């Protein structure tokens, strides 16, 4: 199986990906296709995520898939971890959600769980060791997957779209100029200059900007016959006034609020941060 092309579009409110697969074999092949979402870490919610786009639904990001233009219904798999230790079964045993952003479900379960059981959960690192604190400290991981048949010698177009689980943090010039921050978000001199301009126009009593983080796992599973034939990344920062910073080279502006990576054969290796 070859991944002939991938066109990725990242915006604050929606992420879309279009793939072109090519079966190079002379026989059909059925494989499980999986798409992982960025993990949601309860210990870092202010940076990784703040709220679910569709909290009322198991499909909390509104994930949709089409194959050659026809919609399909993928399965959703969720797991939970504290560090490298899986706590999926422990959470389920106590009727707790695997996603730490399901605050209502956590609060309902917390009122039902007895003191000895709650002490067990605190000891396991799932909740803070403080009275009345019900913030989930585990890391939720989710992926959508489905069985896909690729006909012999033919191309198959797969497209999916979803609303990212995004977060934000307050940013001042001192923090933006810090080496660790610039390394994390690949903030170059042009980006830092843009932040200075925005801060100069900000109210004098604040001195902070709202920095949004839109996480996305750029790397593929690398289980195709060769590297991606053509990869294009388009980033829409939403507002012409916004500053976008992401870890990807070969970028050109295609409009005031949009940038695009040059089409090429390089397999992406770093996560975008906007």
Short mmCIF file of C-alpha atoms in Angstrom, two decimals, residues 6-274:
data_model
loop_
_atom_site.label_atom_id
_atom_site.label_comp_id
_atom_site.label_asym_id
_atom_site.label_seq_id
_atom_site.Cartn_x
_atom_site.Cartn_y
_atom_site.Cartn_z
CA UNK A 6 -1.79 13.82 1.96
CA UNK A 7 -3.37 17.27 2.15
CA UNK A 8 -3.69 18.53 5.72
CA UNK A 9 -5.57 21.68 6.71
CA UNK A 10 -5.37 23.04 10.27
CA UNK A 11 -7.59 25.86 11.55
CA UNK A 12 -8.62 26.86 15.08
CA UNK A 13 -12.09 25.37 14.66
CA UNK A 14 -11.62 22.51 12.21
CA UNK A 15 -8.96 20.07 10.98
CA UNK A 16 -9.32 18.26 7.68
CA UNK A 17 -7.16 15.64 5.98
CA UNK A 18 -7.45 14.14 2.50
CA UNK A 19 -5.45 11.04 1.58
CA UNK A 20 -4.90 9.28 -1.71
CA UNK A 21 -3.96 5.62 -1.24
CA UNK A 22 -2.79 3.32 -4.02
CA UNK A 23 -2.86 -0.47 -3.80
CA UNK A 24 0.21 -1.60 -5.72
CA UNK A 25 -0.65 -5.29 -5.37
CA UNK A 26 -2.55 -7.38 -7.90
CA UNK A 27 -5.01 -8.49 -5.25
CA UNK A 28 -7.37 -6.63 -2.92
CA UNK A 29 -6.15 -5.91 0.59
CA UNK A 30 -8.21 -5.26 3.72
CA UNK A 31 -6.48 -3.48 6.60
CA UNK A 32 -7.53 -1.57 9.70
CA UNK A 33 -7.03 2.17 9.25
CA UNK A 34 -6.59 4.14 12.47
CA UNK A 35 -6.42 7.85 13.21
CA UNK A 36 -5.22 8.85 16.71
CA UNK A 37 -6.23 12.11 18.33
CA UNK A 38 -3.71 14.09 20.39
CA UNK A 39 -3.80 12.88 24.02
CA UNK A 40 -5.69 14.92 26.61
CA UNK A 41 -3.59 15.19 29.76
CA UNK A 42 -5.49 16.09 32.92
CA UNK A 43 -2.29 17.45 34.47
CA UNK A 44 -1.85 20.04 31.72
CA UNK A 45 -5.37 21.02 30.74
CA UNK A 46 -4.65 24.76 30.47
CA UNK A 47 -2.16 24.02 27.69
CA UNK A 48 -3.56 20.92 26.00
CA UNK A 49 -7.33 21.31 26.22
CA UNK A 50 -10.09 23.20 27.97
CA UNK A 51 -13.40 21.77 26.74
CA UNK A 52 -14.75 19.14 24.39
CA UNK A 53 -16.30 20.43 21.14
CA UNK A 54 -19.20 17.92 21.49
CA UNK A 55 -19.35 16.93 25.16
CA UNK A 56 -22.80 15.37 24.82
CA UNK A 57 -21.58 12.74 22.34
CA UNK A 58 -19.16 9.78 22.58
CA UNK A 59 -17.73 11.24 19.34
CA UNK A 60 -16.57 14.31 21.25
CA UNK A 61 -14.78 15.93 18.27
CA UNK A 62 -17.46 15.37 15.63
CA UNK A 63 -15.15 13.08 13.64
CA UNK A 64 -16.38 12.24 10.14
CA UNK A 65 -14.90 10.00 7.44
CA UNK A 66 -15.61 9.56 3.76
CA UNK A 67 -14.20 6.92 1.42
CA UNK A 68 -14.35 7.91 -2.24
CA UNK A 69 -16.92 10.51 -1.23
CA UNK A 70 -19.21 8.15 0.71
CA UNK A 71 -19.53 8.54 4.51
CA UNK A 72 -18.65 5.64 6.79
CA UNK A 73 -19.05 5.14 10.55
CA UNK A 74 -15.70 4.57 12.29
CA UNK A 75 -15.27 2.92 15.68
CA UNK A 76 -13.88 4.86 18.65
CA UNK A 77 -11.35 3.35 21.05
CA UNK A 78 -10.48 5.17 24.27
CA UNK A 79 -7.82 4.33 26.87
CA UNK A 80 -6.44 6.11 29.93
CA UNK A 81 -2.96 6.32 31.44
CA UNK A 82 -1.07 7.78 34.37
CA UNK A 83 2.44 8.07 33.02
CA UNK A 84 3.05 4.76 31.23
CA UNK A 85 0.66 2.84 33.50
CA UNK A 86 -2.74 2.06 31.98
CA UNK A 87 -5.70 2.86 34.24
CA UNK A 88 -8.54 2.16 31.80
CA UNK A 89 -9.98 -0.77 33.74
CA UNK A 90 -9.63 1.03 37.09
CA UNK A 91 -11.63 4.02 35.83
CA UNK A 92 -14.30 1.83 34.28
CA UNK A 93 -14.62 -0.21 37.45
CA UNK A 94 -15.58 2.95 39.32
CA UNK A 95 -17.85 4.29 36.57
CA UNK A 96 -15.48 7.12 35.66
CA UNK A 97 -15.00 8.42 32.10
CA UNK A 98 -11.76 7.78 30.25
CA UNK A 99 -11.64 11.38 29.06
CA UNK A 100 -10.55 13.79 31.87
CA UNK A 101 -12.51 16.62 30.23
CA UNK A 102 -15.85 14.97 30.96
CA UNK A 103 -16.24 17.07 34.10
CA UNK A 104 -19.96 16.45 34.65
CA UNK A 105 -19.55 12.67 34.54
CA UNK A 106 -16.58 12.87 36.93
CA UNK A 107 -18.54 14.99 39.42
CA UNK A 108 -21.51 12.61 39.33
CA UNK A 109 -19.22 9.61 39.95
CA UNK A 110 -17.36 11.46 42.73
CA UNK A 111 -20.61 11.89 44.69
CA UNK A 112 -21.34 8.18 44.40
CA UNK A 113 -17.88 6.73 45.15
CA UNK A 114 -17.25 5.95 48.84
CA UNK A 115 -14.32 7.30 50.85
CA UNK A 116 -12.23 4.06 50.80
CA UNK A 117 -12.61 3.72 47.03
CA UNK A 118 -11.80 7.41 46.52
CA UNK A 119 -8.63 6.98 48.61
CA UNK A 120 -7.65 4.14 46.27
CA UNK A 121 -8.09 6.42 43.25
CA UNK A 122 -6.04 9.19 44.87
CA UNK A 123 -3.28 6.69 45.70
CA UNK A 124 -3.31 5.55 42.06
CA UNK A 125 -2.62 9.15 40.98
CA UNK A 126 -6.02 9.73 39.39
CA UNK A 127 -7.07 12.66 41.59
CA UNK A 128 -5.33 15.28 43.75
CA UNK A 129 -4.74 14.43 47.39
CA UNK A 130 -6.94 17.28 48.64
CA UNK A 131 -10.49 17.45 49.93
CA UNK A 132 -13.06 18.43 47.34
CA UNK A 133 -10.65 18.24 44.39
CA UNK A 134 -12.17 16.17 41.58
CA UNK A 135 -9.90 17.17 38.69
CA UNK A 136 -8.94 14.05 36.74
CA UNK A 137 -5.16 13.70 36.50
CA UNK A 138 -5.01 10.91 33.96
CA UNK A 139 -4.18 11.12 30.26
CA UNK A 140 -6.94 10.17 27.88
CA UNK A 141 -6.03 8.71 24.49
CA UNK A 142 -8.53 8.15 21.71
CA UNK A 143 -8.39 6.88 18.15
CA UNK A 144 -10.91 6.28 15.41
CA UNK A 145 -10.51 3.16 13.28
CA UNK A 146 -12.26 1.07 10.67
CA UNK A 147 -11.65 -1.86 8.32
CA UNK A 148 -10.88 -0.66 4.82
CA UNK A 149 -10.63 -2.70 1.62
CA UNK A 150 -8.29 -1.41 -1.08
CA UNK A 151 -9.10 -2.96 -4.50
CA UNK A 152 -6.22 -4.43 -6.49
CA UNK A 153 -4.26 -1.87 -8.49
CA UNK A 154 -6.67 0.97 -7.69
CA UNK A 155 -6.66 4.28 -5.86
CA UNK A 156 -8.84 5.05 -2.83
CA UNK A 157 -9.51 8.54 -1.51
CA UNK A 158 -10.10 8.86 2.23
CA UNK A 159 -10.98 12.17 3.89
CA UNK A 160 -11.77 12.97 7.48
CA UNK A 161 -12.54 16.08 9.46
CA UNK A 162 -13.05 17.00 13.11
CA UNK A 163 -13.07 19.87 15.59
CA UNK A 164 -9.81 19.95 17.57
CA UNK A 165 -9.79 19.83 21.37
CA UNK A 166 -7.79 23.01 21.82
CA UNK A 167 -6.57 25.04 24.78
CA UNK A 168 -4.92 28.37 25.47
CA UNK A 169 -2.61 30.10 27.91
CA UNK A 170 -1.85 33.72 28.75
CA UNK A 171 1.34 35.02 27.18
CA UNK A 172 3.49 38.07 27.86
CA UNK A 173 6.68 39.17 26.11
CA UNK A 174 8.96 37.78 28.80
CA UNK A 175 7.49 34.30 28.46
CA UNK A 176 7.40 34.46 24.65
CA UNK A 177 11.10 35.39 24.54
CA UNK A 178 12.12 32.55 26.87
CA UNK A 179 14.31 29.99 25.10
CA UNK A 180 12.27 27.03 26.29
CA UNK A 181 9.01 28.56 25.07
CA UNK A 182 10.48 29.46 21.68
CA UNK A 183 11.85 25.94 21.29
CA UNK A 184 8.55 24.30 22.21
CA UNK A 185 6.55 26.36 19.71
CA UNK A 186 9.30 26.97 17.11
CA UNK A 187 8.83 30.72 17.56
CA UNK A 188 11.21 32.57 15.23
CA UNK A 189 12.19 36.25 15.21
CA UNK A 190 9.35 37.17 12.87
CA UNK A 191 6.84 35.53 15.21
CA UNK A 192 8.34 37.25 18.24
CA UNK A 193 8.13 40.60 16.45
CA UNK A 194 4.47 39.91 15.71
CA UNK A 195 3.84 39.24 19.41
CA UNK A 196 5.52 42.56 20.28
CA UNK A 197 3.17 44.36 17.87
CA UNK A 198 0.10 42.70 19.37
CA UNK A 199 1.23 43.51 22.91
CA UNK A 200 1.83 47.14 21.94
CA UNK A 201 -1.84 47.40 20.95
CA UNK A 202 -3.12 45.49 24.00
CA UNK A 203 -4.74 47.34 26.93
CA UNK A 204 -2.04 48.72 29.18
CA UNK A 205 -3.58 47.21 32.33
CA UNK A 206 -3.34 43.68 30.95
CA UNK A 207 -0.11 43.10 29.12
CA UNK A 208 -1.05 39.55 28.16
CA UNK A 209 -2.12 37.83 24.97
CA UNK A 210 -4.25 34.74 24.65
CA UNK A 211 -2.12 32.06 22.97
CA UNK A 212 -4.20 29.25 21.48
CA UNK A 213 -2.77 25.75 21.12
CA UNK A 214 -4.16 23.49 18.38
CA UNK A 215 -2.51 20.08 18.81
CA UNK A 216 -2.17 17.61 15.95
CA UNK A 217 -0.16 14.40 15.52
CA UNK A 218 1.62 14.97 12.23
CA UNK A 219 3.60 11.73 12.05
CA UNK A 220 2.05 8.71 10.33
CA UNK A 221 2.27 5.08 11.39
CA UNK A 222 4.97 4.60 8.71
CA UNK A 223 3.48 1.28 7.66
CA UNK A 224 3.05 2.19 4.00
CA UNK A 225 5.18 0.95 1.11
CA UNK A 226 7.17 4.21 0.86
CA UNK A 227 7.25 7.76 2.26
CA UNK A 228 4.33 10.04 1.43
CA UNK A 229 4.42 10.85 -2.25
CA UNK A 230 3.22 14.45 -1.75
CA UNK A 231 2.45 16.22 1.52
CA UNK A 232 0.82 19.66 1.75
CA UNK A 233 0.07 21.49 4.99
CA UNK A 234 -2.24 24.51 5.08
CA UNK A 235 -2.57 26.51 8.31
CA UNK A 236 -5.43 28.98 8.66
CA UNK A 237 -4.79 31.17 11.69
CA UNK A 238 -8.35 32.51 11.56
CA UNK A 239 -7.63 36.22 11.86
CA UNK A 240 -5.21 38.34 9.77
CA UNK A 241 -4.04 39.93 13.03
CA UNK A 242 -3.07 36.62 14.63
CA UNK A 243 0.47 35.25 14.79
CA UNK A 244 0.95 31.59 13.87
CA UNK A 245 3.99 29.56 14.79
CA UNK A 246 4.51 25.90 13.93
CA UNK A 247 7.37 23.43 13.55
CA UNK A 248 7.51 22.98 9.80
CA UNK A 249 9.91 24.32 7.16
CA UNK A 250 9.30 25.36 3.55
CA UNK A 251 6.29 27.55 4.29
CA UNK A 252 4.80 30.14 1.96
CA UNK A 253 1.91 32.55 2.52
CA UNK A 254 -1.13 31.94 0.34
CA UNK A 255 -3.26 34.74 1.83
CA UNK A 256 -3.32 37.05 4.84
CA UNK A 257 -4.65 34.48 7.31
CA UNK A 258 -3.28 31.34 5.61
CA UNK A 259 0.08 29.66 5.11
CA UNK A 260 0.95 26.48 3.27
CA UNK A 261 3.84 24.07 3.23
CA UNK A 262 5.38 23.48 -0.16
CA UNK A 263 4.22 20.20 -1.70
CA UNK A 264 6.96 17.62 -1.40
CA UNK A 265 7.88 14.11 -0.42
CA UNK A 266 9.23 14.81 3.05
CA UNK A 267 7.43 12.88 5.78
CA UNK A 268 6.46 15.27 8.59
CA UNK A 269 8.11 14.51 11.91
CA UNK A 270 6.98 17.20 14.37
CA UNK A 271 3.73 18.34 15.86
CA UNK A 272 2.27 21.64 14.75
CA UNK A 273 1.76 24.31 17.41
CA UNK A 274 -0.34 27.32 16.48
#
